[in-house]
Each structure stands twice: as C-alpha cells, then as structure tokens.
C-alpha cells in the first residue's frame, strides 16, 4: 500500500481487542455460506444463494462482526476471491459502526493483500460514509492520500474503484468542509487539478457542486427523462450554472490530452447540460468538445481522449441546426479510428442527412471545410507590417510572408515576440487545412466505388471551385451526359464562361449531369488514350485514375459464390500490412498470441456505405516458443456484405456491384503487392527458411492487375527517359543492359536477377532516384523503385556501394 498507512492515528490495544472479539465465531458462521469458486470475481452469484437469505435475519452485532471477518478474509487470503458484494451486503443497514472500526479496517487493508477487485476497500469505504465529520477529522490526511491512490489506480476494476472513491471522497469532504466533491476533477489526470485551480470560485458557487455531481451521475450515453428534469432544476437553481458548464467544457477543449474515466463521465453529463442551450455559440462549443473528445494521440489512434463524452456529444451535435455540426461530424468520419465512436459518427451523419434530405455521401460532400480560403486556395492576413498568406500548393498548405510586395524566406523573427497569438492561429490554420486535404483525398477516391451523379452546377461548386476539393477535382477525368445513357469523358477546363469538360478530341462535352470516370466503364482503347493524354499533359493525378487497375469476376469466383480466394495464401509482413490497411481506411483487430488473436477480419465500407468488404487473415506462428511478436500473417478470403438497416447480410460475389468489387480487390492487391515477403530480395539468402518456396514462387510469378498497369505505365515512360536505349520490356520483366552485365527486374516484386545465371541482386534504391521524370500518379511506390533500380543498373560501372560490388563479384 501507499504512504497513507503511516498517516493513520494509532489504534489502542483495548479498541483492537474489542473489535476482534467474536470475529472468529462470526467467521465460522459466515464461511459455509460462501460457495467455493475458482473465478477471480465472486460477485452477485455468491450473495444470491438460498443460504444467504439467512444473514438478513441475523442480529446487527453478528452482521457487523461477520462483515469484519469477511473483510479480513478479503485482505489476508492468498487466494483471490472477489468478496465485494458479500462485504457490502453484510455491512449494509443500520449498524453501529465506530471510528475505531474504520481505523481497524484501514489498518488491515493497508497490511494485507491487494487485488484488482477492490474488495479490500469496500468495508472501510462503507464505514467512512456512515461516520460523523468529527469522527473523521484526524483521519483526513490519511484519507486524502488514500483517495489519490485510488483515483490514480488504473488496475482496479472500474465498478469497485468508482464506488469506493465516491464513498471515501464524500467522507473526506465532510471532514474538511470541501464544497466541490473530491471524487470528481481529482488527481487521476492533469485536467481535474487544473480546472479546480483555474475555476475554483465558479465551481464552488451556490448550487454548482450539486449540478456537477448530477452531471457526473449519468451512467449511459442517453439519459432518462427523470434525469433531464433534475438537470433542468439544477441549472435553474445554481448560481451561474450555465456559465460553469461552459467554463469546464472550454477548459477541456484546450486540454487536448486524455482524461480520467471519472472526468470523462462528468464531461458527458456536462455536454447534456450544454445541449439545453440553443444558439450558435452553444453549437460551436458542442462541436469543439466533440472534436476534442474524439481526438486521440498519434501513437494510440484507437483510444480517444474522452470516449464517453465523444459518443454523447456526437449524438447531440447531430440534432443541432446549421453547418457546423455537418462539417464537424464529416471531419470526424474521416479521422476517427475508434470503432465505437466511428460507428456513432456514421449513424449521426445518416440521421442528420435524412433530416435534411441528403444521402450520407452528400452530407460528407457538403461538409468539407473551406477554412476561409478563396477559390484559388489562398487566404491573406495582415500581421503587423507583414502580409501572411496560407496557400494550398500541390496537396499541402504553406505559410509565407511578404512585406511591401517582397517575399520573405521564413517567419519574421520580430513577429514571434509581438504577434505570437496571430502566428499560432496561422499555424493552426495550416495544420487544419492539411488535415482536411488528407481527409478529402480519401473521400474523393472513395467516390470511385459509388455510382454517383451530380447536377452540373453542383459538380462545379463542390469539385472545381471549392478551394480544398478543387485541388483534386481539377486533376481528375469526369464524364458528362444529357440523358444519362451516353457519357462523354474529359478533363475540366476553365475559360471565360466558367468550367467545361474537354474530351480527347479537344472539344467541350455537353451535358447537364456529371459522374466520375472509371476505367471499368470505358473501352480498352479509351483507357489507353487517357493514359497517354495524362502523360503528355504532364498531369499528376491525386490518385490512380487513368492508370487504375480493374478487377473483374473470374470463373473461379463465380463458382465459389460466397467469397474470393484470388489473394489467399500469401505471406505478408504483418506490421506493414496492418499499417497499410489502416491507412487505406480498413478497420482490423490486431493479431497476437492471445485468445481470439490468431485470426482477424479487416473491414471497409464501399459504395457510399451500402457495402462492406471483409479481408480475412491469420497469424503465422513464430519459430520460437517464447517469441510472441507477430512478424507475418497469411492471407485468406475476401467476402462481401450488404447493408440492411442496422445489420449486414452476407452477399455472393456475383451480386456485388462491379465498382465495389474492383475497388475492394484493388486494396487487397495493394496489401499483397506492397507487404508480401516476395518483394524482399533478402529472402533469397535464408537457406531452409519455411517461406522460401513461397518467396521463389511469388517473386517471379505472373503479374497481378496492379503489376500489369505498372507495365503499361513503364511502356509509356521509358521512351521518354535517357536510359531508353538500354532497357526492354518483356512479359514479366524489365530487361536492363548495363556496362558490366545485364539484369532482369520483375515488374511485380521489383526483385533483380543478374544474367546469365539468374543470381539475385539485392539493391536498396535511394529516394528520388527517378530525377525530374514526371510520374502520372504517386500511389505506386513500386513503380518508382523499379525506375530507380533501372537507372542505377544502366550505369552499373559507376556504382560504388560495397554491398552491391560484392554481389557483382560473387
């Protein structure tokens, strides 16, 4: 136990003899009523036995001594027994507890065994709650330290910890005369003490402690009508109650760190109190609280700072008017990783959209924040004698300064002292714009799995004129039509009269509706023509579109019906695979050597949320019996399910819309193509490694659709390069003729074989090895790797890396 035991006043020998008299006899009477159990927690099942009913008729003194006996058992037994309910049931009622009883029970708890069920503190907490303030006065120092220890204990079970903390905290408050309950805003986190220090007068105003206590009592996301009636009464009777609610919530939005579960419960009740206010100011604060509670540290993105508060706030925000709720929830839908919060966000957006006549996809579209940027993606702000400009350049926001029309290299030093707040706001703006750009790129790419059609004016305002979305929309291929049957494709082009869609023939395409172009809708010749046009125009698309892979159902998949095995039986580097899944928006439980950790199902929504794809993968056992790290996983089936209300119904692959199927399979192909051990040439030197056969089979195997598209891109890029005379494309390989020897680079794995004996060559290419060569997309790292290796090998006589030279000599 902690230092609180040394702060306890001494217990006299006479009091000890009096208390312990009869405990052995009471133990003999109560022990037969405790059913044997092997579980850690022995709770309600123990106290609801027929034999247990007899204890309710015991005299008060026998029940008191039996409670002391069970407390002694809970703190001195070496076998975890979870006697919480037994202690509480025996100690409940009008029993003559004394200060000496509390001292004895605390002394026993301090010297005994400690288990995470918290049973060792149940009796002291119940006794302390029944004593008068005068009996507790000299115990306050010890109780204060004990309370802090309980508040900071993250191992004790939540129910007992909260119950014990409230009882001891209440006793401490009665002993010290403290107004604001100790069991809230405590030292279990940094938030509580800071709020107490900054808002002490506000929190202790008449009626406010009672208001806070009621808010903290809410034990579920949505309160009952009775709880809300009491809340309204507390808000009315408290002095500046609404002000206190806003002050604590404002402090939370500035905290930006994880809070204790008790603080989370209080904040959840406070957002319900805030929801009783109408007006834009309350909505704005509620939106900021929602964002702050849903945020999470980068290293633990699945654990929000205040999950209980986030779930309640999301529900409340969806019922508010204005654009702020839409934008906040849409941003969270793209950034929140926690499954519970994310599900609530999706549900709230659906509900909000239905109330306004929008689909979920349209809600996300209309909610994109422009951050005050103009149509060119810029925002100008005067900061002292300087002009600061936040501008979207490429796919990143930049902050630059000018003075008198002359650009400056960095932030003027004088502004760091004289205009620190303005600089912080500008940097926050840059950070916010970059976060929106990242989320919007994912959202726009996800539209490729939907068969969405926009009215021409809506398309212009949402995808071309918008300062964020326009960064992507202006570099994509679109189709337009008048009747919805014959579609003409083209790139957006701005002229004096606005925006038009210009086709391959250079003429504007006419129509009143627009959809995003996908190669699955186009003939092969049209797709090849658009690839050539993108390269010739020097256009870098935000993601693969003209060069996008297409995955059609195979006869084998039509036969299996329920699933696809196309990418099964691959061995992936698990950490990289899991990170890539999450980066692509898939949700997956982490594999591990624990119960339920040997299999995982990664899921992602497609088709605007109407379809869900599931990618099954399993842990590959480690070689060592004590090696618990998960290094590899094996791939398995891809399955699909259709949304039917609140449930998902499995669907055969033949029923899956082609756009949904191709986009889901493209992601899985990406996981395999990037993280398969076949892309690591060092596996060739692992001798009898059990994956060596898989590596040899896959490293030089047939090309997947992604590798086939890569081959087509190389066929168009290589003639533009200086090494064009030294390379030749074959079915699966890029042949490179160096000055020392010749090589083959596999177009799928990127592995190199030296001719004529097909010896493997391991090269780690440097970044930026393609020089100034224009690439039509940036989301295929293997394309850059192959080009970098080809450039290096074409001039192999200039290589100085000793690790490569040793392989040449082998």
Coordinates of N, CA and C in Angstrom, one line a residue, residues 337 342 442 570 572-591 600-606 614-618 632-637 667-672 674-675:
X337 N -10.5 6.8 -35.5 CA -10.2 5.4 -35.7 C -10.9 4.4 -34.7
X342 N -16.6 5.9 -34.2 CA -16.8 6.0 -35.6 C -18.2 5.5 -36.1
X442 N -8.9 11.1 -49.4 CA -9.5 9.7 -49.2 C -11.0 9.7 -49.6
X570 N -1.0 -15.9 -49.3 CA 0.2 -15.0 -49.4 C 0.7 -14.8 -48.0
X572 N 2.5 -12.1 -45.6 CA 2.8 -10.7 -45.6 C 3.6 -10.3 -44.3
X573 N 4.3 -9.2 -44.5 CA 5.0 -8.6 -43.3 C 3.9 -7.9 -42.5
X574 N 3.6 -8.5 -41.3 CA 2.3 -8.1 -40.7 C 2.3 -6.6 -40.2
X575 N 3.3 -6.1 -39.7 CA 3.3 -4.7 -39.2 C 3.0 -3.8 -40.3
X576 N 3.7 -4.0 -41.4 CA 3.5 -3.1 -42.6 C 2.1 -3.3 -43.2
X577 N 1.6 -4.5 -43.2 CA 0.3 -4.8 -43.8 C -0.8 -4.2 -42.9
X578 N -0.7 -4.3 -41.6 CA -1.7 -3.7 -40.7 C -1.7 -2.2 -40.8
X579 N -0.5 -1.6 -40.9 CA -0.4 -0.1 -41.1 C -1.0 0.3 -42.4
X580 N -0.8 -0.5 -43.5 CA -1.3 -0.1 -44.8 C -2.8 -0.3 -44.8
X581 N -3.3 -1.3 -44.2 CA -4.8 -1.5 -44.1 C -5.4 -0.2 -43.4
X582 N -4.9 0.2 -42.3 CA -5.4 1.3 -41.6 C -5.3 2.6 -42.4
X583 N -4.2 2.8 -43.1 CA -4.0 3.9 -44.0 C -5.0 4.0 -45.1
X584 N -5.5 2.8 -45.5 CA -6.4 2.8 -46.6 C -7.9 2.8 -46.1
X585 N -8.1 3.0 -44.8 CA -9.4 3.1 -44.2 C -10.0 1.8 -43.8
X586 N -9.2 0.7 -43.7 CA -9.8 -0.6 -43.2 C -9.7 -0.7 -41.7
X587 N -10.6 -1.3 -41.1 CA -10.6 -1.5 -39.6 C -10.3 -3.0 -39.4
X588 N -9.3 -3.2 -38.5 CA -8.9 -4.6 -38.3 C -8.4 -4.7 -36.8
X589 N -8.8 -5.8 -36.2 CA -8.2 -6.1 -34.9 C -6.8 -6.6 -35.1
X590 N -5.9 -6.3 -34.1 CA -4.5 -6.7 -34.2 C -4.3 -8.1 -33.8
X591 N -3.5 -8.8 -34.6 CA -3.2 -10.2 -34.4 C -2.2 -10.3 -33.2
X600 N -8.0 -12.5 -37.8 CA -8.5 -11.1 -37.9 C -9.3 -10.9 -39.2
X601 N -10.2 -10.0 -39.1 CA -11.1 -9.7 -40.3 C -11.0 -8.1 -40.5
X602 N -10.3 -7.7 -41.5 CA -10.3 -6.3 -41.8 C -11.5 -5.9 -42.7
X603 N -12.1 -4.8 -42.3 CA -13.4 -4.4 -43.0 C -13.3 -3.0 -43.4
X604 N -14.0 -2.7 -44.5 CA -14.1 -1.3 -45.1 C -15.4 -1.2 -45.8
X605 N -16.0 0.0 -45.7 CA -17.2 0.3 -46.4 C -17.0 0.8 -47.8
X606 N -17.8 0.4 -48.7 CA -17.7 0.8 -50.1 C -19.1 1.2 -50.6
X614 N -14.8 -7.7 -46.4 CA -14.0 -8.2 -45.3 C -12.8 -9.0 -45.9
X615 N -11.7 -8.7 -45.4 CA -10.4 -9.4 -45.8 C -9.9 -10.2 -44.6
X616 N -10.0 -11.5 -44.7 CA -9.6 -12.4 -43.6 C -8.1 -12.7 -43.7
X617 N -7.4 -12.7 -42.5 CA -6.0 -13.0 -42.5 C -5.7 -13.6 -41.1
X618 N -4.7 -14.5 -41.1 CA -4.4 -15.2 -39.9 C -2.9 -15.0 -39.5
X632 N 4.6 -12.1 -39.2 CA 3.9 -12.4 -40.5 C 2.5 -12.8 -40.4
X633 N 1.7 -12.6 -41.4 CA 0.4 -13.1 -41.4 C 0.1 -13.8 -42.8
X634 N -0.9 -14.7 -42.8 CA -1.2 -15.4 -44.0 C -2.6 -14.8 -44.5
X635 N -2.7 -14.6 -45.8 CA -4.0 -14.0 -46.3 C -5.0 -15.1 -46.6
X636 N -6.3 -14.7 -46.6 CA -7.3 -15.7 -46.8 C -8.4 -15.1 -47.7
X637 N -9.7 -15.4 -47.4 CA -10.8 -15.0 -48.3 C -11.1 -13.5 -48.2
X667 N -7.6 -2.8 -53.3 CA -7.0 -2.5 -52.0 C -6.3 -3.8 -51.5
X668 N -6.9 -5.0 -51.6 CA -6.3 -6.2 -51.2 C -5.1 -6.5 -52.0
X669 N -5.1 -6.3 -53.3 CA -4.0 -6.4 -54.1 C -2.8 -5.5 -53.7
X670 N -3.2 -4.3 -53.3 CA -2.2 -3.4 -52.8 C -1.5 -3.9 -51.5
X671 N -2.3 -4.5 -50.6 CA -1.7 -5.1 -49.4 C -0.7 -6.2 -49.7
X672 N -1.1 -7.0 -50.6 CA -0.2 -8.2 -51.0 C 1.0 -7.6 -51.8
X674 N 2.5 -4.8 -51.8 CA 3.5 -3.9 -51.1 C 4.1 -4.6 -49.9
X675 N 3.4 -5.5 -49.2 CA 3.9 -6.1 -48.0 C 4.2 -7.5 -48.0

